[in-house]
mmCIF file of C-alpha atoms in Angstrom:
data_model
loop_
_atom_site.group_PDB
_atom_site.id
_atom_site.type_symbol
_atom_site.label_atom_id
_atom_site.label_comp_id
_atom_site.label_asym_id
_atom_site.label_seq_id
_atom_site.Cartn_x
_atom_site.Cartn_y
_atom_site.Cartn_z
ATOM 1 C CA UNK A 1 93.398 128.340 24.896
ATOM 2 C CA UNK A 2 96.674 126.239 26.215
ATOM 3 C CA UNK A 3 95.580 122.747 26.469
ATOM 4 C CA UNK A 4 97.708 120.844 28.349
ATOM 5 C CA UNK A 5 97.884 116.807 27.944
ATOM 6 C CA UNK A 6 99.229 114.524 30.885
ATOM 7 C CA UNK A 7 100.377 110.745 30.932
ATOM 8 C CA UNK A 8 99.550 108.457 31.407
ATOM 9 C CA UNK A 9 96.050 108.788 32.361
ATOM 10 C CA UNK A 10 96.432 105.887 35.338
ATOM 11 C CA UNK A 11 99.235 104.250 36.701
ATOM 12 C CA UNK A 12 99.296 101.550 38.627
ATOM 13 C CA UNK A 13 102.777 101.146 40.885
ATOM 14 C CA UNK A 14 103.847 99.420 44.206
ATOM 15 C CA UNK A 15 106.098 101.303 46.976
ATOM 16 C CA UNK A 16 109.181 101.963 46.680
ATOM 17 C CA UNK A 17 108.724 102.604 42.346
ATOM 18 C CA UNK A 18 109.693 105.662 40.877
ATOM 19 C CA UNK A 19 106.612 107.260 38.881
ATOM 20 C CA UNK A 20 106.758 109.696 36.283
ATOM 21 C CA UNK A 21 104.313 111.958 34.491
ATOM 22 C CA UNK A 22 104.163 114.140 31.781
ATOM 23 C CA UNK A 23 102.490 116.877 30.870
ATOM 24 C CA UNK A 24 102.258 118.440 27.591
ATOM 25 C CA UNK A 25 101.779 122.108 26.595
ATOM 26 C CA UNK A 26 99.992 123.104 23.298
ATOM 27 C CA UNK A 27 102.216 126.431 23.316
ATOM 28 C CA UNK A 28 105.433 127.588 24.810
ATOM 29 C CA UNK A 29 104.480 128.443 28.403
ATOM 30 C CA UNK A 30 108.267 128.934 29.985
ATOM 31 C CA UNK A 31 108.366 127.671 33.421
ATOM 32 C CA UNK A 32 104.821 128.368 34.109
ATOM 33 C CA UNK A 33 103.849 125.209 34.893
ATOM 34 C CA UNK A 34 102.348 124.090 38.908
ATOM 35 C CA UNK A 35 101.524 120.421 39.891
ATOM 36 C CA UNK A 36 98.893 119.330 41.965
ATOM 37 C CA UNK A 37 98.459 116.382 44.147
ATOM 38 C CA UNK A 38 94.890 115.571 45.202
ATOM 39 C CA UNK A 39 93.240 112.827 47.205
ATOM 40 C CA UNK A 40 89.750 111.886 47.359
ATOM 41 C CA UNK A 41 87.211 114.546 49.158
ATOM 42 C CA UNK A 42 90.427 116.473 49.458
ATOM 43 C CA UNK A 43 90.800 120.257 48.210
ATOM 44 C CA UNK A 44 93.730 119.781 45.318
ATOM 45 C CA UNK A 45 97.237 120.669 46.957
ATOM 46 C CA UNK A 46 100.458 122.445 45.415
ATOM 47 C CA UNK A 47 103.641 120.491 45.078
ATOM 48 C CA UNK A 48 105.655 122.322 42.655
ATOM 49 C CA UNK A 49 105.642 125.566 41.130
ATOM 50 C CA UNK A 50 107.342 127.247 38.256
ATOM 51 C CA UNK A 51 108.546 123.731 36.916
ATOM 52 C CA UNK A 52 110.368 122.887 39.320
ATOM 53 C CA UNK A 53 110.343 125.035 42.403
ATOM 54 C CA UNK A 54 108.884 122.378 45.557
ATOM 55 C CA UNK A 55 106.091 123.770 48.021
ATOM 56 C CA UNK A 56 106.883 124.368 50.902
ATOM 57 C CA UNK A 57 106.724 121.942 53.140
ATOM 58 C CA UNK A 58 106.739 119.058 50.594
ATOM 59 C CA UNK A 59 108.447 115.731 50.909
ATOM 60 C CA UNK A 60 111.440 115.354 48.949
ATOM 61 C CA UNK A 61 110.783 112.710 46.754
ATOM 62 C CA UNK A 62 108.727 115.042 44.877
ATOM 63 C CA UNK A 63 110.728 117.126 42.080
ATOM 64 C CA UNK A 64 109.873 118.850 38.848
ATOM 65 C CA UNK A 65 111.454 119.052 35.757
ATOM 66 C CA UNK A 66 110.894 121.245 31.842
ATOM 67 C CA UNK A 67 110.336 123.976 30.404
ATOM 68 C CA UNK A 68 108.601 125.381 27.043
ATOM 69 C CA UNK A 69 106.185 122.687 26.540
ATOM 70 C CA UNK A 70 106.863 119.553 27.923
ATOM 71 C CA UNK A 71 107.338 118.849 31.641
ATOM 72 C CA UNK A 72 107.730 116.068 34.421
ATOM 73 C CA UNK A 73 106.873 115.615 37.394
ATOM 74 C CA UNK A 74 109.030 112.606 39.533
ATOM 75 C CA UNK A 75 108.493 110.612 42.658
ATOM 76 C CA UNK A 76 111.323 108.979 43.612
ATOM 77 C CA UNK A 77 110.185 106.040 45.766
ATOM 78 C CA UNK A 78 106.534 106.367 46.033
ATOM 79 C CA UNK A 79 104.894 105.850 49.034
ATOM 80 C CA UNK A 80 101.725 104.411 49.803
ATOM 81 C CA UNK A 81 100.305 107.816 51.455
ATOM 82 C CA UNK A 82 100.917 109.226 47.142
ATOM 83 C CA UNK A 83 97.819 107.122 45.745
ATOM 84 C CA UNK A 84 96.252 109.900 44.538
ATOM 85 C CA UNK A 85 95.501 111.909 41.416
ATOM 86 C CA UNK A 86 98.167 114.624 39.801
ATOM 87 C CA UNK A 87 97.120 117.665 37.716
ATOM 88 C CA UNK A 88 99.553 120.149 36.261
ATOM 89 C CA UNK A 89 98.414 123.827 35.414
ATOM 90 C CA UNK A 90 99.610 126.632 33.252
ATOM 91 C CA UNK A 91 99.747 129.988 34.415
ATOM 92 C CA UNK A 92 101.442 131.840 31.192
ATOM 93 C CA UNK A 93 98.217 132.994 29.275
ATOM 94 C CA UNK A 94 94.217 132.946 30.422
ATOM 95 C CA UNK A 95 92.527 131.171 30.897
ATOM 96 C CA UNK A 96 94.430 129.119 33.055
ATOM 97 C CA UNK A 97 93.986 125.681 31.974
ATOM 98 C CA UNK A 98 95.005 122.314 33.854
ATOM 99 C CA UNK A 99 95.692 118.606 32.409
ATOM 100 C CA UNK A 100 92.947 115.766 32.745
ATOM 101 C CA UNK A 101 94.854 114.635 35.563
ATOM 102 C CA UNK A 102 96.720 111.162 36.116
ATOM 103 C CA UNK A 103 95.447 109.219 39.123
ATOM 104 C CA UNK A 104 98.016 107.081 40.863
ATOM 105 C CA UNK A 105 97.078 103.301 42.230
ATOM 106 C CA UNK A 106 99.016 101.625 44.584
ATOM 107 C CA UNK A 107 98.998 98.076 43.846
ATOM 108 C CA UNK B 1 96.587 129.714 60.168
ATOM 109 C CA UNK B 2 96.277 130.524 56.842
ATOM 110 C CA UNK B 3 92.964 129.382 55.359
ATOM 111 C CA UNK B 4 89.881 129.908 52.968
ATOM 112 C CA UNK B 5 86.480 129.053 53.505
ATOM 113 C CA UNK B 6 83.771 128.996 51.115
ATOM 114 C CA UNK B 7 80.500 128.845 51.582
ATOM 115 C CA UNK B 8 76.802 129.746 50.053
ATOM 116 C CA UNK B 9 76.552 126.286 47.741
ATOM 117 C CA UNK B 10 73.114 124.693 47.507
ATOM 118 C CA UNK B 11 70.503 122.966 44.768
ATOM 119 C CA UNK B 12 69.133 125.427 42.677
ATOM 120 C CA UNK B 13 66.936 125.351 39.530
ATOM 121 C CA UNK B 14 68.011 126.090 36.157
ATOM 122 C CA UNK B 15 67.839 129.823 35.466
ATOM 123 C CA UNK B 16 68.160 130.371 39.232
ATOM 124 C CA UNK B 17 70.793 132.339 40.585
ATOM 125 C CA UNK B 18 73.178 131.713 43.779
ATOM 126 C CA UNK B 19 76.134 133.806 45.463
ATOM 127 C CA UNK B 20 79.234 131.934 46.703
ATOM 128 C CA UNK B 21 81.302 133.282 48.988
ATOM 129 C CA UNK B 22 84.989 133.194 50.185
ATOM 130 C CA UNK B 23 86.126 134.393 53.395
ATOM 131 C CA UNK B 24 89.698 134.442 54.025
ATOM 132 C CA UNK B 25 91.931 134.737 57.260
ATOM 133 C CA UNK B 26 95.665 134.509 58.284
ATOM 134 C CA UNK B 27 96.839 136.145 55.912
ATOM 135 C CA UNK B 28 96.578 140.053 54.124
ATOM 136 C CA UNK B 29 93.570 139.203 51.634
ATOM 137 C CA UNK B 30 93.947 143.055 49.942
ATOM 138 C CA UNK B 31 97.231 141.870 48.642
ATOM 139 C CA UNK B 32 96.498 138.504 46.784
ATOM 140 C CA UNK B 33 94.376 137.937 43.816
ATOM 141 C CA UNK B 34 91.754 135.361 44.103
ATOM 142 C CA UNK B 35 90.921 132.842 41.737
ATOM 143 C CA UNK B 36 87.492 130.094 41.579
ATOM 144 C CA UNK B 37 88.431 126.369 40.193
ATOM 145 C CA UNK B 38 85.565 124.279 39.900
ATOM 146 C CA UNK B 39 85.532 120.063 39.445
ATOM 147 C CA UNK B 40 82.362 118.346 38.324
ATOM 148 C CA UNK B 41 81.169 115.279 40.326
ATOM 149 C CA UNK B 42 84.184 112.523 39.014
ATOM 150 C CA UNK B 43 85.763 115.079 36.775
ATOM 151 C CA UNK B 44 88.953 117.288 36.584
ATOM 152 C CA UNK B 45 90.028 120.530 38.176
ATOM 153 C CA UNK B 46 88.494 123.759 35.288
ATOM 154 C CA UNK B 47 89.766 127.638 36.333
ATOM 155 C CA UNK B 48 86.524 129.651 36.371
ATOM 156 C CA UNK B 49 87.148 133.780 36.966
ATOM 157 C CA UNK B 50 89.990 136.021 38.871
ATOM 158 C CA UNK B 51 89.835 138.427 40.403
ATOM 159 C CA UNK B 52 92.754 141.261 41.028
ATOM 160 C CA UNK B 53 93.502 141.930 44.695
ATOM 161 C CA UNK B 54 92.010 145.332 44.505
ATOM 162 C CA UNK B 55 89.108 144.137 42.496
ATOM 163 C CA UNK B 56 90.114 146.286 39.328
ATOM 164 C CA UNK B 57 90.676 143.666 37.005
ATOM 165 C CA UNK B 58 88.648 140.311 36.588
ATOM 166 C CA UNK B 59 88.204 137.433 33.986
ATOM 167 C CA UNK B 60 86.238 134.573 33.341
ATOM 168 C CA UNK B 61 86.117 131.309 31.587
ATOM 169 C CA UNK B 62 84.302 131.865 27.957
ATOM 170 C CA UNK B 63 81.838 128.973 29.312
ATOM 171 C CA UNK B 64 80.624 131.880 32.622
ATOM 172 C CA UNK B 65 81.509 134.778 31.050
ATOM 173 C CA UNK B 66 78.303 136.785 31.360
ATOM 174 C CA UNK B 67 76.665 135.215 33.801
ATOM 175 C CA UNK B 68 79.127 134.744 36.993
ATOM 176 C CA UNK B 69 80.499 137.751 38.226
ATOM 177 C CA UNK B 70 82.854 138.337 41.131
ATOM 178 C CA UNK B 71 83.535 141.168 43.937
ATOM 179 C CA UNK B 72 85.453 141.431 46.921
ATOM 180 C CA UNK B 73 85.237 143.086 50.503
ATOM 181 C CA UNK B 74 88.873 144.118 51.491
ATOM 182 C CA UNK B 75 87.628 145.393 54.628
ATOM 183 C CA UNK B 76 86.016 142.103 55.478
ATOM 184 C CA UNK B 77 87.974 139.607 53.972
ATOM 185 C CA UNK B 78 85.830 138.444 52.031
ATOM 186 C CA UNK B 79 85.055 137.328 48.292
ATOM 187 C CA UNK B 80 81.860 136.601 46.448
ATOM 188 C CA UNK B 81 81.279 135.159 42.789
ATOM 189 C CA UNK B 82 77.052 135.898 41.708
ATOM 190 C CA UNK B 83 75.913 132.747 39.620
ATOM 191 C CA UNK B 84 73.415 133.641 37.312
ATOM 192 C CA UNK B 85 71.797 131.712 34.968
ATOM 193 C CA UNK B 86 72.718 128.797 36.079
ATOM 194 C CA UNK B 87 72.890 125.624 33.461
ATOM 195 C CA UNK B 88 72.487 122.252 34.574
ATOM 196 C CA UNK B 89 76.865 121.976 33.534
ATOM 197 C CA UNK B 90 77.630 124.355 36.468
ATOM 198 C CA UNK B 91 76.840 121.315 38.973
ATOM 199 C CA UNK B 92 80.280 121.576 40.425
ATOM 200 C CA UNK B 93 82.090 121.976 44.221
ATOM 201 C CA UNK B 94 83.520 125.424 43.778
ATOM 202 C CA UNK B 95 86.927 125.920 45.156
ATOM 203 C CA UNK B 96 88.397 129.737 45.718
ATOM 204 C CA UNK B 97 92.116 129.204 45.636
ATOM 205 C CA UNK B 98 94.657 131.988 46.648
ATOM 206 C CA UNK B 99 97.476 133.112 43.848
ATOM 207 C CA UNK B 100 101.364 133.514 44.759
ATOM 208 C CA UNK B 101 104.052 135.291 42.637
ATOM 209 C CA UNK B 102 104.672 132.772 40.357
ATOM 210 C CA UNK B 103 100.719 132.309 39.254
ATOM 211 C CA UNK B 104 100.873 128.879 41.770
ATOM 212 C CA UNK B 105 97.451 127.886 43.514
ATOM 213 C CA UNK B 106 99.331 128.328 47.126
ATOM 214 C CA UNK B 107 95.859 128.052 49.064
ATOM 215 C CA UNK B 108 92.603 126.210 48.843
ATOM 216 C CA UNK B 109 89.544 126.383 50.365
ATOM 217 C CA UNK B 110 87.673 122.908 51.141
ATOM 218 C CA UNK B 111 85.157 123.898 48.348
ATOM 219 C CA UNK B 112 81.149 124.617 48.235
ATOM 220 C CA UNK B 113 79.228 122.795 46.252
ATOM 221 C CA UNK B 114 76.802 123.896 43.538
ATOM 222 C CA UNK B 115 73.929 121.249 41.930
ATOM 223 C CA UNK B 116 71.901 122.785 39.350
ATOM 224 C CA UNK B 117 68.666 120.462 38.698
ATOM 225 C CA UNK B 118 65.037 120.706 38.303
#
């Protein structure tokens, strides 16, 4: 099984702050690598696909970066509607596994 | 609008059984494979089964392999995933979640949930 690691594991930022997160593979998984943003009593929502391919529909500020095992996902100048908690995912081998996920305060 | 919806969640003993359901519209179901995540109360998102868009292929997570099983309706729209056996660790809201071309989670239902307890 692929685990995959993120960090941090909480961030705490104010508007206007660029976050970044990381997320780890245990294997080479190429570009196969989605990220998630979910809020609470929310179903989980896609932001980017394939490393680094944005949603549709998805603001800007969110971008993906990395391949192989280690990836990124940016928010340039977070906004206070992005307090919420990330998860990546791996789709290169089942079973599909995700990260722990890395919740984002805003302060 | 493109949109899932499950439904058939409940409390159920442990041993019992229960059948989800996910019924899909907006979209051409027979062409997508269909996936179940599942998120324990305060806990992260865990992939759970697939099945293939015609329903020829599926595969499970080692921890409900052998007791969930899943089918699909094309004519309906409509996907189920049988719970069997059912340990108090499958207390979860169960979300069916469409797949794109790239393996992405495109689509997500709202989620059903399922509390296992005596």
């Amino acid at each position: 099984e692929i685990v995959l690691t993120q960090s941090p594991d909480f961030q705490s930022v104010t508007p206007k702050d660029k976050v970044t997160i990381t997320c780890r593979a245990s294997q080479d998984i190429g570009n196969s690598l989605n990220w998630y943003q979910q809020k609470p009593d929310q179903s989980p929502k896609l932001l980017i696909k394939y490393a680094s391919q944005s949603f549709s529909g998805v603001p800007s500020r969110f971008s993906g970066s990395g391949s192989g095992t280690d990836f990124t996902l940016t928010i340039d100048s977070l906004e206070a509607e992005d307090a919420a908690t990330y998860y990546c995912h791996q789709s290169s081998r089942f079973p599909w596994t995700f990260g722990q996920g890395t919740k984002v305060e805003i302060k | 609008q493109v949109q899932l919806v499950e439904s058939g969640g409940g409390v159920v003993q442990p041993g019992r059984s229960l059948r989800l359901s996910c019924a899909a519209s907006g979209f051409t179901f027979s062409i997508y494979a269909i996936h179940w995540v599942r998120q324990a109360p305060g806990k992260g998102l865990e992939w759970v089964a697939v099945m293939t868009y015609d329903g020829s292929i599926q595969l499970y997570a080692d921890s409900v392999k052998g007791r969930f099983t899943m089918s699909r309706d094309n004519s309906n729209n409509i996907l189920y995933l049988q719970l069997n056996n059912l340990r108090a660790d499958d207390t979860a809201l169960y979300y069916c979640a469409r797949v794109d071309g790239v393996g992405a989670f495109d689509i997500w239902g709202q989620g059903t949930m399922v509390t296992v307890s005596s």
